[in-house]
Amino acid sequence: MDRGRVIEFLAQIPLLQRLPSLSLRKIAQSVRVKRYENGEYVVREGKTGELIYFILEGQAEISGPADAEKGNYPTVSLKKFDTFGHDEASEGFSLVERTLCLEPLEVDIFRGFTLPGSPSFRQVFGGQFIGQALAAASKTVDCLKLVHSLHALFILAGHNNVPIIYHVHRIHDGKNFATRQVDAQQNGRVIFILLASFQQKVVEEFEHQEVCMPHVPDPETLPNLEELRERRLSDFNIPIREYRNKINSKKFIPWPIEIRSCDAINFSEQSEPRLKYWFKARGKLTADPALHRCVVAYASDLIFGGISLNPHRRRGLKTASLSLDHSIWFHRPVRADDWLLFVMESSSASGGRGLCNGQMFNKSGQLIMSITQEGLIRKAKVAVQNEVPKSKL
């Protein structure tokens, strides 16, 4: 068995999936592969094994003193990448990491949940679909390969109280690239599709960056969204008493992503179709580079599509926006627990759809990601008083 297959096998074990790729490579170098024939034993009864044993596939008979008196020796049939149990993310870790920790149900099938405290928009947050589907795809590729591009299609709204089943299709596995398609399902219906391409790290050859990060204040000097909310609630110069009462009546739960905007955010007045804000994950994240790409993919849908409505907003006008499709290209390594600048603008809106383009920079000014999204934008439907309900039959 070649070393690549050993690394691929180790990457399927939940206990090892959070290790950085370098650690898995070192473990793989220490693995000794042995083929057992019928009648051979791994560890003899009464003896203590000196190593950790991973069984790839086949059949095994397990016997022990407790069963010896009854003569009941259970036989288990093992399949490739069988796993037992699920290593849940610790409560000390970030909410977004726990959201991206999926439950394996079968080979290439995972289950995700909307955890309490997640962003709620009456339906499953689009970034949750992107992040969880990418996490599912990442668990099925060689750990030395990282996602370099993804394309997502939103089909139906998801229900927050229903688990999401992610089915990964292994489209291609090559030496340097791998391709995965992920179908997200609820109640037996596909509601979201993600196509992701993974690339093994290559030696740096050609590199250039024409775009420059704009001059903006440091994130440490800016208030976060929670502080801005408190200021607005205590600012009695705002003439709309109903606005303050409405906001006060809602239970406020901070997002798992901290945002510090460089521009004024006002969803009730007309403004330019562009925005710049710093963001990073709240709490502790493990060091797995695949996780950090899943986290920034999760965060890339926050506020993004709504900027195409900015030129059309006015006081009293209720609007709605929904993501239709979403694409990301990863250019350089990223840390989701360090500040990243998200620069976005909407270049066009027509036909009830708005197109948004975005770029993410690290604090050193390196371009980390490019993002494009098209979303549905429209006036919100207003319920008509005394309207006779229509039959649903």
PDB file of N, CA, C and O in Angstrom, residues 249-304:
ATOM      1  N   SER A 249     -37.745  44.624  21.569  1.00  0.00           N
ATOM      2  CA  SER A 249     -38.656  43.508  21.810  1.00  0.00           C
ATOM      3  C   SER A 249     -38.074  42.182  21.334  1.00  0.00           C
ATOM      4  O   SER A 249     -38.576  41.121  21.699  1.00  0.00           O
ATOM      5  N   LYS A 250     -37.023  42.204  20.510  1.00  0.00           N
ATOM      6  CA  LYS A 250     -36.420  40.979  19.990  1.00  0.00           C
ATOM      7  C   LYS A 250     -35.272  40.524  20.869  1.00  0.00           C
ATOM      8  O   LYS A 250     -34.498  41.341  21.360  1.00  0.00           O
ATOM      9  N   LYS A 251     -35.181  39.220  21.049  1.00  0.00           N
ATOM     10  CA  LYS A 251     -34.050  38.665  21.771  1.00  0.00           C
ATOM     11  C   LYS A 251     -32.806  38.785  20.907  1.00  0.00           C
ATOM     12  O   LYS A 251     -32.779  38.334  19.765  1.00  0.00           O
ATOM     13  N   PHE A 252     -31.776  39.418  21.445  1.00  0.00           N
ATOM     14  CA  PHE A 252     -30.564  39.669  20.656  1.00  0.00           C
ATOM     15  C   PHE A 252     -29.515  38.605  20.957  1.00  0.00           C
ATOM     16  O   PHE A 252     -29.162  38.371  22.100  1.00  0.00           O
ATOM     17  N   ILE A 253     -29.054  37.948  19.897  1.00  0.00           N
ATOM     18  CA  ILE A 253     -28.009  36.936  20.018  1.00  0.00           C
ATOM     19  C   ILE A 253     -26.878  37.326  19.072  1.00  0.00           C
ATOM     20  O   ILE A 253     -27.080  37.408  17.860  1.00  0.00           O
ATOM     21  N   PRO A 254     -25.669  37.601  19.582  1.00  0.00           N
ATOM     22  CA  PRO A 254     -24.561  37.990  18.701  1.00  0.00           C
ATOM     23  C   PRO A 254     -24.227  36.878  17.712  1.00  0.00           C
ATOM     24  O   PRO A 254     -24.336  35.695  18.016  1.00  0.00           O
ATOM     25  N   TRP A 255     -23.847  37.267  16.513  1.00  0.00           N
ATOM     26  CA  TRP A 255     -23.410  36.302  15.508  1.00  0.00           C
ATOM     27  C   TRP A 255     -22.099  35.651  15.937  1.00  0.00           C
ATOM     28  O   TRP A 255     -21.305  36.241  16.679  1.00  0.00           O
ATOM     29  N   PRO A 256     -21.819  34.423  15.460  1.00  0.00           N
ATOM     30  CA  PRO A 256     -20.529  33.788  15.773  1.00  0.00           C
ATOM     31  C   PRO A 256     -19.365  34.415  15.018  1.00  0.00           C
ATOM     32  O   PRO A 256     -18.211  34.054  15.248  1.00  0.00           O
ATOM     33  N   ILE A 257     -19.652  35.344  14.120  1.00  0.00           N
ATOM     34  CA  ILE A 257     -18.637  36.104  13.399  1.00  0.00           C
ATOM     35  C   ILE A 257     -18.691  37.548  13.871  1.00  0.00           C
ATOM     36  O   ILE A 257     -19.747  38.185  13.815  1.00  0.00           O
ATOM     37  N   GLU A 258     -17.568  38.084  14.359  1.00  0.00           N
ATOM     38  CA  GLU A 258     -17.528  39.479  14.797  1.00  0.00           C
ATOM     39  C   GLU A 258     -17.257  40.375  13.599  1.00  0.00           C
ATOM     40  O   GLU A 258     -16.337  40.132  12.811  1.00  0.00           O
ATOM     41  N   ILE A 259     -18.073  41.419  13.451  1.00  0.00           N
ATOM     42  CA  ILE A 259     -17.973  42.340  12.321  1.00  0.00           C
ATOM     43  C   ILE A 259     -17.746  43.753  12.834  1.00  0.00           C
ATOM     44  O   ILE A 259     -18.440  44.211  13.743  1.00  0.00           O
ATOM     45  N   ARG A 260     -16.774  44.441  12.232  1.00  0.00           N
ATOM     46  CA  ARG A 260     -16.513  45.848  12.544  1.00  0.00           C
ATOM     47  C   ARG A 260     -16.493  46.618  11.223  1.00  0.00           C
ATOM     48  O   ARG A 260     -15.548  46.496  10.439  1.00  0.00           O
ATOM     49  N   SER A 261     -17.533  47.388  11.000  1.00  0.00           N
ATOM     50  CA  SER A 261     -17.724  48.031   9.703  1.00  0.00           C
ATOM     51  C   SER A 261     -16.902  49.311   9.581  1.00  0.00           C
ATOM     52  O   SER A 261     -16.818  50.115  10.521  1.00  0.00           O
ATOM     53  N   CYS A 262     -16.300  49.497   8.396  1.00  0.00           N
ATOM     54  CA  CYS A 262     -15.573  50.734   8.089  1.00  0.00           C
ATOM     55  C   CYS A 262     -16.515  51.806   7.558  1.00  0.00           C
ATOM     56  O   CYS A 262     -16.146  52.985   7.487  1.00  0.00           O
ATOM     57  N   ASP A 263     -17.718  51.419   7.146  1.00  0.00           N
ATOM     58  CA  ASP A 263     -18.705  52.341   6.592  1.00  0.00           C
ATOM     59  C   ASP A 263     -19.978  52.272   7.429  1.00  0.00           C
ATOM     60  O   ASP A 263     -20.219  51.297   8.144  1.00  0.00           O
ATOM     61  N   ALA A 264     -20.786  53.316   7.322  1.00  0.00           N
ATOM     62  CA  ALA A 264     -22.069  53.337   8.028  1.00  0.00           C
ATOM     63  C   ALA A 264     -23.000  52.281   7.422  1.00  0.00           C
ATOM     64  O   ALA A 264     -23.077  52.143   6.200  1.00  0.00           O
ATOM     65  N   ILE A 265     -23.662  51.522   8.276  1.00  0.00           N
ATOM     66  CA  ILE A 265     -24.636  50.528   7.830  1.00  0.00           C
ATOM     67  C   ILE A 265     -26.016  51.027   8.185  1.00  0.00           C
ATOM     68  O   ILE A 265     -26.348  51.215   9.359  1.00  0.00           O
ATOM     69  N   ASN A 266     -26.843  51.270   7.163  1.00  0.00           N
ATOM     70  CA  ASN A 266     -28.198  51.775   7.395  1.00  0.00           C
ATOM     71  C   ASN A 266     -29.127  51.105   6.388  1.00  0.00           C
ATOM     72  O   ASN A 266     -29.032  51.350   5.183  1.00  0.00           O
ATOM     73  N   PHE A 267     -29.983  50.228   6.896  1.00  0.00           N
ATOM     74  CA  PHE A 267     -30.854  49.479   6.008  1.00  0.00           C
ATOM     75  C   PHE A 267     -32.199  50.170   5.772  1.00  0.00           C
ATOM     76  O   PHE A 267     -33.106  49.575   5.202  1.00  0.00           O
ATOM     77  N   SER A 268     -32.328  51.425   6.196  1.00  0.00           N
ATOM     78  CA  SER A 268     -33.598  52.136   6.006  1.00  0.00           C
ATOM     79  C   SER A 268     -33.456  53.363   5.113  1.00  0.00           C
ATOM     80  O   SER A 268     -34.444  54.018   4.820  1.00  0.00           O
ATOM     81  N   GLU A 269     -32.235  53.673   4.674  1.00  0.00           N
ATOM     82  CA  GLU A 269     -32.023  54.842   3.834  1.00  0.00           C
ATOM     83  C   GLU A 269     -31.159  54.484   2.632  1.00  0.00           C
ATOM     84  O   GLU A 269     -30.365  53.542   2.661  1.00  0.00           O
ATOM     85  N   GLN A 270     -31.311  55.270   1.576  1.00  0.00           N
ATOM     86  CA  GLN A 270     -30.553  55.048   0.350  1.00  0.00           C
ATOM     87  C   GLN A 270     -29.062  55.285   0.584  1.00  0.00           C
ATOM     88  O   GLN A 270     -28.656  56.194   1.301  1.00  0.00           O
ATOM     89  N   SER A 271     -28.239  54.425  -0.012  1.00  0.00           N
ATOM     90  CA  SER A 271     -26.794  54.561   0.134  1.00  0.00           C
ATOM     91  C   SER A 271     -26.104  53.927  -1.071  1.00  0.00           C
ATOM     92  O   SER A 271     -26.749  53.298  -1.916  1.00  0.00           O
ATOM     93  N   GLU A 272     -24.796  54.062  -1.131  1.00  0.00           N
ATOM     94  CA  GLU A 272     -24.030  53.504  -2.241  1.00  0.00           C
ATOM     95  C   GLU A 272     -24.024  51.971  -2.154  1.00  0.00           C
ATOM     96  O   GLU A 272     -24.015  51.408  -1.056  1.00  0.00           O
ATOM     97  N   PRO A 273     -23.998  51.292  -3.306  1.00  0.00           N
ATOM     98  CA  PRO A 273     -24.023  49.821  -3.298  1.00  0.00           C
ATOM     99  C   PRO A 273     -22.651  49.220  -3.032  1.00  0.00           C
ATOM    100  O   PRO A 273     -22.117  48.445  -3.834  1.00  0.00           O
ATOM    101  N   ARG A 274     -22.080  49.574  -1.914  1.00  0.00           N
ATOM    102  CA  ARG A 274     -20.758  49.050  -1.548  1.00  0.00           C
ATOM    103  C   ARG A 274     -20.592  49.109  -0.028  1.00  0.00           C
ATOM    104  O   ARG A 274     -21.268  49.889   0.654  1.00  0.00           O
ATOM    105  N   LEU A 275     -19.674  48.299   0.480  1.00  0.00           N
ATOM    106  CA  LEU A 275     -19.454  48.238   1.921  1.00  0.00           C
ATOM    107  C   LEU A 275     -18.086  47.612   2.178  1.00  0.00           C
ATOM    108  O   LEU A 275     -17.618  46.761   1.417  1.00  0.00           O
ATOM    109  N   LYS A 276     -17.469  48.026   3.278  1.00  0.00           N
ATOM    110  CA  LYS A 276     -16.191  47.443   3.719  1.00  0.00           C
ATOM    111  C   LYS A 276     -16.302  47.154   5.213  1.00  0.00           C
ATOM    112  O   LYS A 276     -16.721  48.023   5.980  1.00  0.00           O
ATOM    113  N   TYR A 277     -15.956  45.942   5.600  1.00  0.00           N
ATOM    114  CA  TYR A 277     -15.921  45.647   7.041  1.00  0.00           C
ATOM    115  C   TYR A 277     -14.853  44.600   7.345  1.00  0.00           C
ATOM    116  O   TYR A 277     -14.514  43.755   6.528  1.00  0.00           O
ATOM    117  N   TRP A 278     -14.317  44.710   8.575  1.00  0.00           N
ATOM    118  CA  TRP A 278     -13.405  43.705   9.108  1.00  0.00           C
ATOM    119  C   TRP A 278     -14.227  42.622   9.791  1.00  0.00           C
ATOM    120  O   TRP A 278     -15.283  42.895  10.381  1.00  0.00           O
ATOM    121  N   PHE A 279     -13.743  41.388   9.747  1.00  0.00           N
ATOM    122  CA  PHE A 279     -14.436  40.318  10.463  1.00  0.00           C
ATOM    123  C   PHE A 279     -13.442  39.236  10.862  1.00  0.00           C
ATOM    124  O   PHE A 279     -12.352  39.108  10.289  1.00  0.00           O
ATOM    125  N   LYS A 280     -13.846  38.454  11.862  1.00  0.00           N
ATOM    126  CA  LYS A 280     -13.119  37.251  12.262  1.00  0.00           C
ATOM    127  C   LYS A 280     -14.057  36.389  13.095  1.00  0.00           C
ATOM    128  O   LYS A 280     -15.073  36.860  13.615  1.00  0.00           O
ATOM    129  N   ALA A 281     -13.706  35.121  13.229  1.00  0.00           N
ATOM    130  CA  ALA A 281     -14.520  34.200  14.028  1.00  0.00           C
ATOM    131  C   ALA A 281     -14.370  34.528  15.504  1.00  0.00           C
ATOM    132  O   ALA A 281     -13.286  34.867  15.975  1.00  0.00           O
ATOM    133  N   ARG A 282     -15.458  34.428  16.229  1.00  0.00           N
ATOM    134  CA  ARG A 282     -15.400  34.570  17.682  1.00  0.00           C
ATOM    135  C   ARG A 282     -14.932  33.250  18.297  1.00  0.00           C
ATOM    136  O   ARG A 282     -15.264  32.178  17.828  1.00  0.00           O
ATOM    137  N   GLY A 283     -14.182  33.352  19.370  1.00  0.00           N
ATOM    138  CA  GLY A 283     -13.797  32.168  20.115  1.00  0.00           C
ATOM    139  C   GLY A 283     -12.607  31.445  19.517  1.00  0.00           C
ATOM    140  O   GLY A 283     -11.907  31.940  18.638  1.00  0.00           O
ATOM    141  N   LYS A 284     -12.401  30.243  20.005  1.00  0.00           N
ATOM    142  CA  LYS A 284     -11.222  29.453  19.669  1.00  0.00           C
ATOM    143  C   LYS A 284     -11.468  28.587  18.443  1.00  0.00           C
ATOM    144  O   LYS A 284     -12.518  27.957  18.317  1.00  0.00           O
ATOM    145  N   LEU A 285     -10.496  28.539  17.532  1.00  0.00           N
ATOM    146  CA  LEU A 285     -10.543  27.659  16.364  1.00  0.00           C
ATOM    147  C   LEU A 285      -9.327  26.734  16.394  1.00  0.00           C
ATOM    148  O   LEU A 285      -8.230  27.155  16.767  1.00  0.00           O
ATOM    149  N   THR A 286      -9.518  25.487  15.986  1.00  0.00           N
ATOM    150  CA  THR A 286      -8.382  24.591  15.845  1.00  0.00           C
ATOM    151  C   THR A 286      -7.575  24.995  14.614  1.00  0.00           C
ATOM    152  O   THR A 286      -8.019  25.795  13.792  1.00  0.00           O
ATOM    153  N   ALA A 287      -6.377  24.421  14.481  1.00  0.00           N
ATOM    154  CA  ALA A 287      -5.415  24.914  13.493  1.00  0.00           C
ATOM    155  C   ALA A 287      -5.590  24.327  12.100  1.00  0.00           C
ATOM    156  O   ALA A 287      -4.858  24.701  11.187  1.00  0.00           O
ATOM    157  N   ASP A 288      -6.537  23.423  11.902  1.00  0.00           N
ATOM    158  CA  ASP A 288      -6.707  22.771  10.610  1.00  0.00           C
ATOM    159  C   ASP A 288      -6.973  23.813   9.519  1.00  0.00           C
ATOM    160  O   ASP A 288      -7.965  24.547   9.591  1.00  0.00           O
ATOM    161  N   PRO A 289      -6.115  23.910   8.488  1.00  0.00           N
ATOM    162  CA  PRO A 289      -6.334  24.916   7.439  1.00  0.00           C
ATOM    163  C   PRO A 289      -7.638  24.710   6.675  1.00  0.00           C
ATOM    164  O   PRO A 289      -8.233  25.677   6.191  1.00  0.00           O
ATOM    165  N   ALA A 290      -8.099  23.445   6.572  1.00  0.00           N
ATOM    166  CA  ALA A 290      -9.378  23.200   5.900  1.00  0.00           C
ATOM    167  C   ALA A 290     -10.526  23.832   6.682  1.00  0.00           C
ATOM    168  O   ALA A 290     -11.468  24.384   6.087  1.00  0.00           O
ATOM    169  N   LEU A 291     -10.460  23.758   8.019  1.00  0.00           N
ATOM    170  CA  LEU A 291     -11.494  24.379   8.848  1.00  0.00           C
ATOM    171  C   LEU A 291     -11.554  25.875   8.613  1.00  0.00           C
ATOM    172  O   LEU A 291     -12.634  26.458   8.463  1.00  0.00           O
ATOM    173  N   HIS A 292     -10.405  26.550   8.548  1.00  0.00           N
ATOM    174  CA  HIS A 292     -10.391  28.001   8.392  1.00  0.00           C
ATOM    175  C   HIS A 292     -11.007  28.415   7.057  1.00  0.00           C
ATOM    176  O   HIS A 292     -11.669  29.456   6.966  1.00  0.00           O
ATOM    177  N   ARG A 293     -10.828  27.606   6.017  1.00  0.00           N
ATOM    178  CA  ARG A 293     -11.468  27.921   4.739  1.00  0.00           C
ATOM    179  C   ARG A 293     -12.978  27.724   4.816  1.00  0.00           C
ATOM    180  O   ARG A 293     -13.739  28.472   4.212  1.00  0.00           O
ATOM    181  N   CYS A 294     -13.410  26.716   5.576  1.00  0.00           N
ATOM    182  CA  CYS A 294     -14.848  26.523   5.778  1.00  0.00           C
ATOM    183  C   CYS A 294     -15.452  27.694   6.552  1.00  0.00           C
ATOM    184  O   CYS A 294     -16.573  28.128   6.269  1.00  0.00           O
ATOM    185  N   VAL A 295     -14.726  28.224   7.527  1.00  0.00           N
ATOM    186  CA  VAL A 295     -15.239  29.325   8.340  1.00  0.00           C
ATOM    187  C   VAL A 295     -15.395  30.596   7.501  1.00  0.00           C
ATOM    188  O   VAL A 295     -16.420  31.287   7.574  1.00  0.00           O
ATOM    189  N   VAL A 296     -14.384  30.932   6.694  1.00  0.00           N
ATOM    190  CA  VAL A 296     -14.513  32.148   5.886  1.00  0.00           C
ATOM    191  C   VAL A 296     -15.569  31.967   4.805  1.00  0.00           C
ATOM    192  O   VAL A 296     -16.242  32.935   4.414  1.00  0.00           O
ATOM    193  N   ALA A 297     -15.767  30.735   4.318  1.00  0.00           N
ATOM    194  CA  ALA A 297     -16.852  30.481   3.372  1.00  0.00           C
ATOM    195  C   ALA A 297     -18.198  30.704   4.054  1.00  0.00           C
ATOM    196  O   ALA A 297     -19.121  31.289   3.472  1.00  0.00           O
ATOM    197  N   TYR A 298     -18.310  30.252   5.302  1.00  0.00           N
ATOM    198  CA  TYR A 298     -19.520  30.486   6.108  1.00  0.00           C
ATOM    199  C   TYR A 298     -19.781  31.986   6.251  1.00  0.00           C
ATOM    200  O   TYR A 298     -20.909  32.464   6.070  1.00  0.00           O
ATOM    201  N   ALA A 299     -18.732  32.746   6.549  1.00  0.00           N
ATOM    202  CA  ALA A 299     -18.893  34.183   6.811  1.00  0.00           C
ATOM    203  C   ALA A 299     -19.121  34.988   5.545  1.00  0.00           C
ATOM    204  O   ALA A 299     -19.622  36.123   5.617  1.00  0.00           O
ATOM    205  N   SER A 300     -18.785  34.444   4.388  1.00  0.00           N
ATOM    206  CA  SER A 300     -18.828  35.233   3.147  1.00  0.00           C
ATOM    207  C   SER A 300     -20.232  35.624   2.722  1.00  0.00           C
ATOM    208  O   SER A 300     -20.400  36.496   1.866  1.00  0.00           O
ATOM    209  N   ASP A 301     -21.262  35.008   3.300  1.00  0.00           N
ATOM    210  CA  ASP A 301     -22.641  35.325   2.914  1.00  0.00           C
ATOM    211  C   ASP A 301     -23.281  36.359   3.831  1.00  0.00           C
ATOM    212  O   ASP A 301     -24.419  36.778   3.592  1.00  0.00           O
ATOM    213  N   LEU A 302     -22.581  36.796   4.884  1.00  0.00           N
ATOM    214  CA  LEU A 302     -23.157  37.770   5.817  1.00  0.00           C
ATOM    215  C   LEU A 302     -23.205  39.162   5.186  1.00  0.00           C
ATOM    216  O   LEU A 302     -22.174  39.705   4.785  1.00  0.00           O
ATOM    217  N   ILE A 303     -24.403  39.733   5.053  1.00  0.00           N
ATOM    218  CA  ILE A 303     -24.647  41.102   4.570  1.00  0.00           C
ATOM    219  C   ILE A 303     -24.351  41.239   3.074  1.00  0.00           C
ATOM    220  O   ILE A 303     -24.848  42.154   2.430  1.00  0.00           O
ATOM    221  N   PHE A 304     -23.585  40.309   2.502  1.00  0.00           N
ATOM    222  CA  PHE A 304     -23.042  40.461   1.158  1.00  0.00           C
ATOM    223  C   PHE A 304     -24.124  40.788   0.109  1.00  0.00           C
ATOM    224  O   PHE A 304     -24.075  41.818  -0.569  1.00  0.00           O
TER     225      PHE A 304
END
